[in-house]
Amino acid sequence: MPRSNVRNTPYRMKLTGSRSAKLSVKSLVSILDLNEADIDLLLRRADAPSPHGSLQGKQVALLFYENSTRTYNSFQTAVHQLNGTVCGFSGVEGTSVLKGESLHDTIKMFENYADLIVLRHPNDGAARWAADISSVPVINAGDGQNEHPTQTLLDLFAIKKTQGRLDNLKVALVGDLKYGRTVRSLSQALSLYPGNTLYLVNPPFLPLPEPLKQWLREKGVKIEERGSLEEVMSLADICYVTRIQKERMSGVDEFLRVEDSYRLTRRHLTGVKANLKVLHPLPRVKEIAVEVDSTPYAHYFAQARGGVQVRRALLELIAGRGD
Ligand code: NCD
């Protein structure tokens, strides 16, 4: 059948190619649920968003048991852009969770209302458990200190955009590597690509867990533990800074012994590689000085901009009508 002119434009042809593609998974709980082809599909789709409202007539439940600004709002924006509707909550205030309703029962209710559930929960493993009992797909928007796969997708999107590749990179992971779920998911994702080196720069009490380090080494990731930012800044392609996860600590003493233990300033940005980009999942507290924002290396706000595009691509591929 002859195609119309509109269908023959390069933009349209690109969409035609990727629309027929599918993810290998129904839910997204861990970044390792995805293979390289899935990630490639998602990043390509994020880069060339479909003009269609592929969630027309569909509802997405956003169930956020923990604080969120970016993740909640970027999911909500993405659903709206795709002409879908949202239900759910951002924070448990005002919900039956405060009456003692279990996660199980809440999931069983929302699968009646929604075609897809996006869950953020303070317990490690909550998203996997929810995906196992839910009749609709579940996307993990952060489970305790465990994983944050959609943040990793937008991190990878920013890395690919600024470095042109996801392999053979030198990535400094800076900050709270013990409780931070974004670094766990990102480090695992980087293990899918050959030749990556991770420089771990953390206060003494907040290391990346040993089993994860071991696992990464077995996957071929080069791990180098460094004592300070000064030791890695001239080597890194990406400097991924994270805040101290105060809310996951056992008490105020644990926080006080690491508070103010690291801070990226302009001073660290002399003699760095021209392609260096500083990333941060946000929110920032004090770990990147505001003076860094106006340097060509600061990329954290641009990184967050990609959040809507990436989540939109994910929603389309998981719950979109595909027509
Ligand atoms: C991260 C999270 O929730 O883990 N935030 C986010 O989603 N961008 C990072 C953090 O809270 O430090």
Short mmCIF file of C-alpha atoms and ligand atoms in Angstrom, two decimals:
data_model
loop_
_atom_site.label_atom_id
_atom_site.label_comp_id
_atom_site.label_asym_id
_atom_site.label_seq_id
_atom_site.Cartn_x
_atom_site.Cartn_y
_atom_site.Cartn_z
CA MET A 1 0.00 0.00 0.00
CA PRO A 2 1.48 3.42 -0.92
CA ARG A 3 2.45 5.56 2.04
CA SER A 4 1.37 9.19 2.42
CA ASN A 5 3.98 11.93 2.38
CA VAL A 6 3.66 12.40 6.11
CA ARG A 7 4.46 8.79 6.77
CA ASN A 8 7.54 9.08 4.60
CA THR A 9 9.21 11.84 6.59
CA PRO A 10 12.34 10.63 8.41
CA TYR A 11 10.80 11.41 11.83
CA ARG A 12 7.78 9.25 11.06
CA MET A 13 9.88 6.43 9.67
CA LYS A 14 11.96 6.38 12.79
CA LEU A 15 8.81 6.00 14.85
CA THR A 16 7.47 3.28 12.60
CA GLY A 17 10.65 1.33 13.18
CA SER A 18 10.61 1.54 16.95
CA ARG A 19 6.85 1.24 17.45
CA SER A 20 6.84 -2.39 16.47
CA ALA A 21 9.60 -3.13 18.99
CA LYS A 22 8.77 -4.43 22.44
CA LEU A 23 10.46 -4.65 25.80
CA SER A 24 11.38 -8.12 27.00
CA VAL A 25 9.61 -7.50 30.34
CA LYS A 26 6.10 -6.70 31.54
CA SER A 27 7.17 -4.88 34.72
CA LEU A 28 10.32 -2.92 35.58
CA VAL A 29 11.54 -3.69 39.09
CA SER A 30 15.33 -3.89 38.75
CA ILE A 31 17.47 -2.26 36.09
CA LEU A 32 18.79 -5.77 35.42
CA ASP A 33 15.30 -6.81 34.30
CA LEU A 34 16.26 -4.99 31.11
CA ASN A 35 18.78 -6.20 28.57
CA GLU A 36 20.91 -3.97 26.36
CA ALA A 37 18.35 -4.10 23.53
CA ASP A 38 15.61 -2.93 25.92
CA ILE A 39 17.74 -0.05 27.15
CA ASP A 40 18.67 0.91 23.61
CA LEU A 41 15.01 0.87 22.58
CA LEU A 42 13.99 3.00 25.56
CA LEU A 43 16.73 5.59 25.02
CA ARG A 44 16.00 5.84 21.30
CA ARG A 45 12.29 6.22 21.99
CA ALA A 46 13.03 8.85 24.64
CA ASP A 47 15.08 10.78 22.10
CA ALA A 48 12.32 10.81 19.47
CA PRO A 49 9.03 10.85 21.36
CA SER A 50 5.90 9.65 19.63
CA PRO A 51 3.39 12.45 18.95
CA HIS A 52 0.56 10.08 19.77
CA GLY A 53 -1.52 9.85 22.90
CA SER A 54 -0.82 6.20 23.31
CA LEU A 55 -2.26 6.10 26.85
CA GLN A 56 -5.63 7.42 25.66
CA GLY A 57 -8.30 5.69 27.76
CA LYS A 58 -5.70 4.27 30.16
CA GLN A 59 -5.11 5.09 33.80
CA VAL A 60 -1.79 4.95 35.65
CA ALA A 61 -1.71 4.63 39.47
CA LEU A 62 1.11 6.57 41.11
CA LEU A 63 1.51 5.06 44.59
CA PHE A 64 4.22 7.05 46.36
CA TYR A 65 4.72 6.03 49.98
CA GLU A 66 7.85 8.18 50.19
CA ASN A 67 8.62 11.84 49.43
CA SER A 68 9.18 12.72 45.81
CA THR A 69 9.29 15.83 43.65
CA ARG A 70 10.86 14.86 40.32
CA THR A 71 9.93 11.21 39.99
CA TYR A 72 6.26 11.77 40.85
CA ASN A 73 5.84 14.85 38.71
CA SER A 74 7.76 13.55 35.73
CA PHE A 75 5.65 10.38 35.69
CA GLN A 76 2.49 12.47 36.01
CA THR A 77 3.61 14.81 33.23
CA ALA A 78 4.50 11.89 30.98
CA VAL A 79 1.07 10.29 31.48
CA HIS A 80 -0.66 13.57 30.70
CA GLN A 81 1.43 14.06 27.56
CA LEU A 82 0.28 10.64 26.39
CA ASN A 83 -3.39 11.56 27.07
CA GLY A 84 -3.72 9.11 29.93
CA THR A 85 -5.08 9.79 33.41
CA VAL A 86 -3.51 9.31 36.83
CA CYS A 87 -4.81 8.24 40.23
CA GLY A 88 -3.06 7.42 43.49
CA PHE A 89 -1.19 9.43 46.09
CA SER A 90 2.05 11.28 46.80
CA GLY A 91 2.70 10.65 50.49
CA VAL A 92 0.48 8.48 52.66
CA GLU A 93 -1.20 11.39 54.48
CA GLY A 94 -4.90 11.20 53.71
CA THR A 95 -4.85 7.54 52.63
CA SER A 96 -5.99 4.33 54.30
CA VAL A 97 -2.34 3.38 54.74
CA LEU A 98 -2.57 5.43 57.93
CA LYS A 99 -5.50 3.23 59.03
CA GLY A 100 -3.17 0.26 58.70
CA GLU A 101 -4.00 -0.97 55.20
CA SER A 102 -1.29 -3.29 53.90
CA LEU A 103 0.67 -2.84 50.69
CA HIS A 104 -0.94 -6.07 49.50
CA ASP A 105 -4.46 -4.71 49.87
CA THR A 106 -3.58 -1.35 48.35
CA ILE A 107 -2.08 -3.04 45.27
CA LYS A 108 -5.16 -5.29 44.98
CA MET A 109 -7.39 -2.18 45.02
CA PHE A 110 -5.41 -0.14 42.53
CA GLU A 111 -5.17 -2.95 39.99
CA ASN A 112 -8.95 -2.45 39.73
CA TYR A 113 -8.51 1.22 38.86
CA ALA A 114 -5.37 1.29 36.77
CA ASP A 115 -3.64 -0.34 33.79
CA LEU A 116 -0.21 0.17 35.35
CA ILE A 117 1.12 0.84 38.85
CA VAL A 118 4.14 3.04 39.58
CA LEU A 119 5.31 2.33 43.13
CA ARG A 120 7.70 4.12 45.46
CA HIS A 121 8.06 2.46 48.84
CA PRO A 122 10.50 2.67 51.78
CA ASN A 123 11.02 -1.11 51.99
CA ASP A 124 13.70 -2.88 49.94
CA GLY A 125 12.02 -5.47 47.73
CA ALA A 126 8.53 -3.90 47.93
CA ALA A 127 8.35 -3.40 44.16
CA ARG A 128 9.28 -7.01 43.37
CA TRP A 129 6.70 -8.21 45.83
CA ALA A 130 4.05 -5.90 44.36
CA ALA A 131 4.87 -7.01 40.81
CA ASP A 132 4.46 -10.64 41.87
CA ILE A 133 0.95 -10.13 43.24
CA SER A 134 -0.32 -7.50 40.79
CA SER A 135 -2.36 -8.37 37.73
CA VAL A 136 -1.15 -5.16 36.04
CA PRO A 137 2.47 -4.17 35.32
CA VAL A 138 4.47 -2.47 38.10
CA ILE A 139 7.24 0.08 37.65
CA ASN A 140 9.63 0.54 40.55
CA ALA A 141 10.02 4.26 41.32
CA GLY A 142 12.42 3.50 44.20
CA ASP A 143 12.29 0.76 46.85
CA GLY A 144 14.11 1.65 50.04
CA GLN A 145 17.86 1.61 49.59
CA ASN A 146 17.62 -1.10 46.96
CA GLU A 147 16.98 0.19 43.42
CA HIS A 148 15.72 3.09 41.33
CA PRO A 149 15.70 1.80 37.75
CA THR A 150 13.85 4.70 36.09
CA GLN A 151 16.37 7.14 37.54
CA THR A 152 19.08 4.96 36.02
CA LEU A 153 17.40 5.13 32.63
CA LEU A 154 17.53 8.90 32.71
CA ASP A 155 21.12 8.78 34.01
CA LEU A 156 22.04 6.55 31.05
CA PHE A 157 20.17 8.91 28.73
CA ALA A 158 22.28 11.84 30.02
CA ILE A 159 25.50 9.83 29.77
CA LYS A 160 24.74 8.68 26.22
CA LYS A 161 23.81 12.20 25.17
CA THR A 162 26.91 13.83 26.62
CA GLN A 163 29.52 11.11 26.00
CA GLY A 164 28.07 9.44 22.92
CA ARG A 165 28.41 5.96 24.42
CA LEU A 166 27.80 3.84 27.50
CA ASP A 167 31.01 1.77 27.38
CA ASN A 168 34.66 2.47 28.15
CA LEU A 169 33.81 5.30 30.52
CA LYS A 170 35.40 6.43 33.74
CA VAL A 171 32.61 7.21 36.16
CA ALA A 172 33.16 8.63 39.64
CA LEU A 173 30.39 7.68 42.07
CA VAL A 174 30.52 10.20 44.89
CA GLY A 175 28.75 10.37 48.24
CA ASP A 176 26.49 7.98 50.10
CA LEU A 177 27.11 4.72 48.29
CA LYS A 178 25.77 2.66 51.19
CA TYR A 179 22.16 3.83 51.32
CA GLY A 180 21.82 5.45 47.88
CA ARG A 181 19.62 3.38 45.58
CA THR A 182 20.47 5.39 42.47
CA VAL A 183 24.13 4.37 42.58
CA ARG A 184 23.19 0.73 43.07
CA SER A 185 21.05 0.69 39.96
CA LEU A 186 23.46 2.81 37.92
CA SER A 187 26.52 0.72 38.76
CA GLN A 188 24.64 -2.45 37.77
CA ALA A 189 23.51 -0.88 34.51
CA LEU A 190 27.07 0.17 33.65
CA SER A 191 28.13 -3.46 34.06
CA LEU A 192 26.14 -4.28 30.92
CA TYR A 193 28.64 -2.33 28.81
CA PRO A 194 32.32 -3.26 28.38
CA GLY A 195 35.31 -1.37 29.65
CA ASN A 196 33.72 0.81 32.33
CA THR A 197 35.68 1.93 35.38
CA LEU A 198 34.01 3.09 38.59
CA TYR A 199 35.87 5.35 41.01
CA LEU A 200 34.19 5.06 44.39
CA VAL A 201 34.52 8.24 46.45
CA ASN A 202 32.59 7.91 49.69
CA PRO A 203 32.98 8.91 53.34
CA PRO A 204 34.49 6.03 55.37
CA PHE A 205 31.16 4.91 56.79
CA LEU A 206 29.17 4.92 53.56
CA PRO A 207 30.79 2.41 51.17
CA LEU A 208 29.16 0.56 48.32
CA PRO A 209 28.13 -2.81 49.84
CA GLU A 210 30.87 -5.44 49.48
CA PRO A 211 28.66 -8.06 47.73
CA LEU A 212 27.73 -5.51 45.06
CA LYS A 213 31.39 -4.54 44.57
CA GLN A 214 32.27 -8.19 44.18
CA TRP A 215 29.42 -8.76 41.73
CA LEU A 216 30.49 -5.74 39.65
CA ARG A 217 34.07 -7.02 39.49
CA GLU A 218 32.84 -10.41 38.33
CA LYS A 219 30.90 -8.65 35.58
CA GLY A 220 34.12 -7.02 34.39
CA VAL A 221 33.68 -3.55 35.87
CA LYS A 222 36.94 -2.07 37.11
CA ILE A 223 36.43 -0.77 40.66
CA GLU A 224 38.86 1.74 42.16
CA GLU A 225 38.28 3.05 45.66
CA ARG A 226 39.57 6.58 46.08
CA GLY A 227 39.78 8.67 49.20
CA SER A 228 38.91 12.07 47.81
CA LEU A 229 37.42 13.97 44.91
CA GLU A 230 40.84 15.47 44.15
CA GLU A 231 42.13 12.02 43.18
CA VAL A 232 39.51 11.38 40.50
CA MET A 233 38.45 14.67 38.96
CA SER A 234 41.14 14.79 36.28
CA LEU A 235 40.37 11.20 35.23
CA ALA A 236 36.57 11.11 35.15
CA ASP A 237 34.21 11.42 32.19
CA ILE A 238 31.24 11.48 34.55
CA CYS A 239 31.16 12.62 38.15
CA TYR A 240 27.91 11.31 39.68
CA VAL A 241 27.33 13.02 43.02
CA THR A 242 24.70 11.93 45.54
CA ARG A 243 23.39 13.36 48.80
CA ILE A 244 23.64 11.67 52.17
CA GLN A 245 20.49 9.59 52.64
CA LYS A 246 19.77 10.93 56.10
CA GLU A 247 16.31 9.36 56.29
CA ARG A 248 17.74 5.84 55.86
CA MET A 249 20.24 6.14 58.70
CA SER A 250 19.79 4.47 62.04
CA GLY A 251 20.01 7.68 64.05
CA VAL A 252 21.28 11.22 64.20
CA ASP A 253 24.76 10.08 65.29
CA GLU A 254 25.25 8.18 62.06
CA PHE A 255 24.36 11.31 60.13
CA LEU A 256 26.50 13.68 62.19
CA ARG A 257 29.69 11.71 61.57
CA VAL A 258 29.35 12.06 57.79
CA GLU A 259 27.57 15.40 57.42
CA ASP A 260 29.67 17.90 55.42
CA SER A 261 32.29 15.23 54.64
CA TYR A 262 32.37 16.02 50.91
CA ARG A 263 31.42 18.91 48.65
CA LEU A 264 32.15 19.51 44.98
CA THR A 265 33.20 23.10 44.34
CA ARG A 266 34.65 25.05 41.41
CA ARG A 267 38.10 24.35 42.83
CA HIS A 268 37.67 20.69 41.83
CA LEU A 269 36.96 21.61 38.22
CA THR A 270 40.38 22.86 37.16
CA GLY A 271 42.39 20.45 35.03
CA VAL A 272 39.41 18.19 34.31
CA LYS A 273 38.62 16.55 30.95
CA ALA A 274 36.73 18.78 28.51
CA ASN A 275 33.98 16.17 28.22
CA LEU A 276 33.45 15.86 32.00
CA LYS A 277 29.84 16.14 33.10
CA VAL A 278 28.69 16.38 36.69
CA LEU A 279 25.46 14.48 37.26
CA HIS A 280 23.24 14.23 40.35
CA PRO A 281 19.89 12.45 40.73
CA LEU A 282 18.67 15.42 42.84
CA PRO A 283 17.59 16.68 45.29
CA ARG A 284 20.86 18.43 46.03
CA VAL A 285 21.53 19.45 49.60
CA LYS A 286 25.08 20.74 50.16
CA GLU A 287 27.22 18.27 48.21
CA ILE A 288 27.54 20.43 45.08
CA ALA A 289 28.25 24.12 45.63
CA VAL A 290 25.81 26.38 43.78
CA GLU A 291 28.82 28.04 42.10
CA VAL A 292 29.26 24.84 40.05
CA ASP A 293 25.88 25.35 38.34
CA SER A 294 27.21 27.98 35.95
CA THR A 295 30.20 25.90 34.77
CA PRO A 296 30.06 23.96 31.50
CA TYR A 297 30.45 20.74 33.50
CA ALA A 298 27.19 21.01 35.45
CA HIS A 299 24.60 18.80 33.80
CA TYR A 300 22.23 17.83 36.62
CA PHE A 301 19.31 20.02 35.63
CA ALA A 302 19.54 18.96 31.99
CA GLN A 303 19.76 15.36 33.22
CA ALA A 304 16.49 15.80 35.13
CA ARG A 305 14.83 17.29 32.03
CA GLY A 306 15.25 13.92 30.35
CA GLY A 307 13.14 12.35 33.10
CA VAL A 308 9.83 13.07 31.38
CA GLN A 309 11.09 11.79 28.01
CA VAL A 310 12.48 8.57 29.45
CA ARG A 311 9.43 7.83 31.60
CA ARG A 312 7.14 8.61 28.70
CA ALA A 313 9.00 6.10 26.54
CA LEU A 314 8.77 3.52 29.31
CA LEU A 315 5.04 4.06 29.85
CA GLU A 316 4.37 3.77 26.13
CA LEU A 317 6.32 0.56 25.84
CA ILE A 318 4.78 -1.02 28.93
CA ALA A 319 1.19 0.19 28.78
CA GLY A 320 0.75 2.01 25.48
CA ARG A 321 -1.83 0.91 22.98
CA GLY A 322 0.89 0.47 20.37
CA ASP A 323 -1.18 1.88 17.52
C1 NCD B 1 16.61 9.95 44.39
C2 NCD B 1 15.85 8.89 45.18
O1 NCD B 1 14.67 9.08 45.47
O2 NCD B 1 16.49 7.90 45.47
N1 NCD B 1 15.79 11.02 44.00
C3 NCD B 1 15.20 10.97 42.78
O3 NCD B 1 14.33 10.16 42.55
N2 NCD B 1 15.70 11.76 41.81
C4 NCD B 1 17.84 10.43 45.05
C5 NCD B 1 17.74 10.99 46.43
O4 NCD B 1 16.65 11.12 46.99
O5 NCD B 1 18.79 11.33 46.96
#
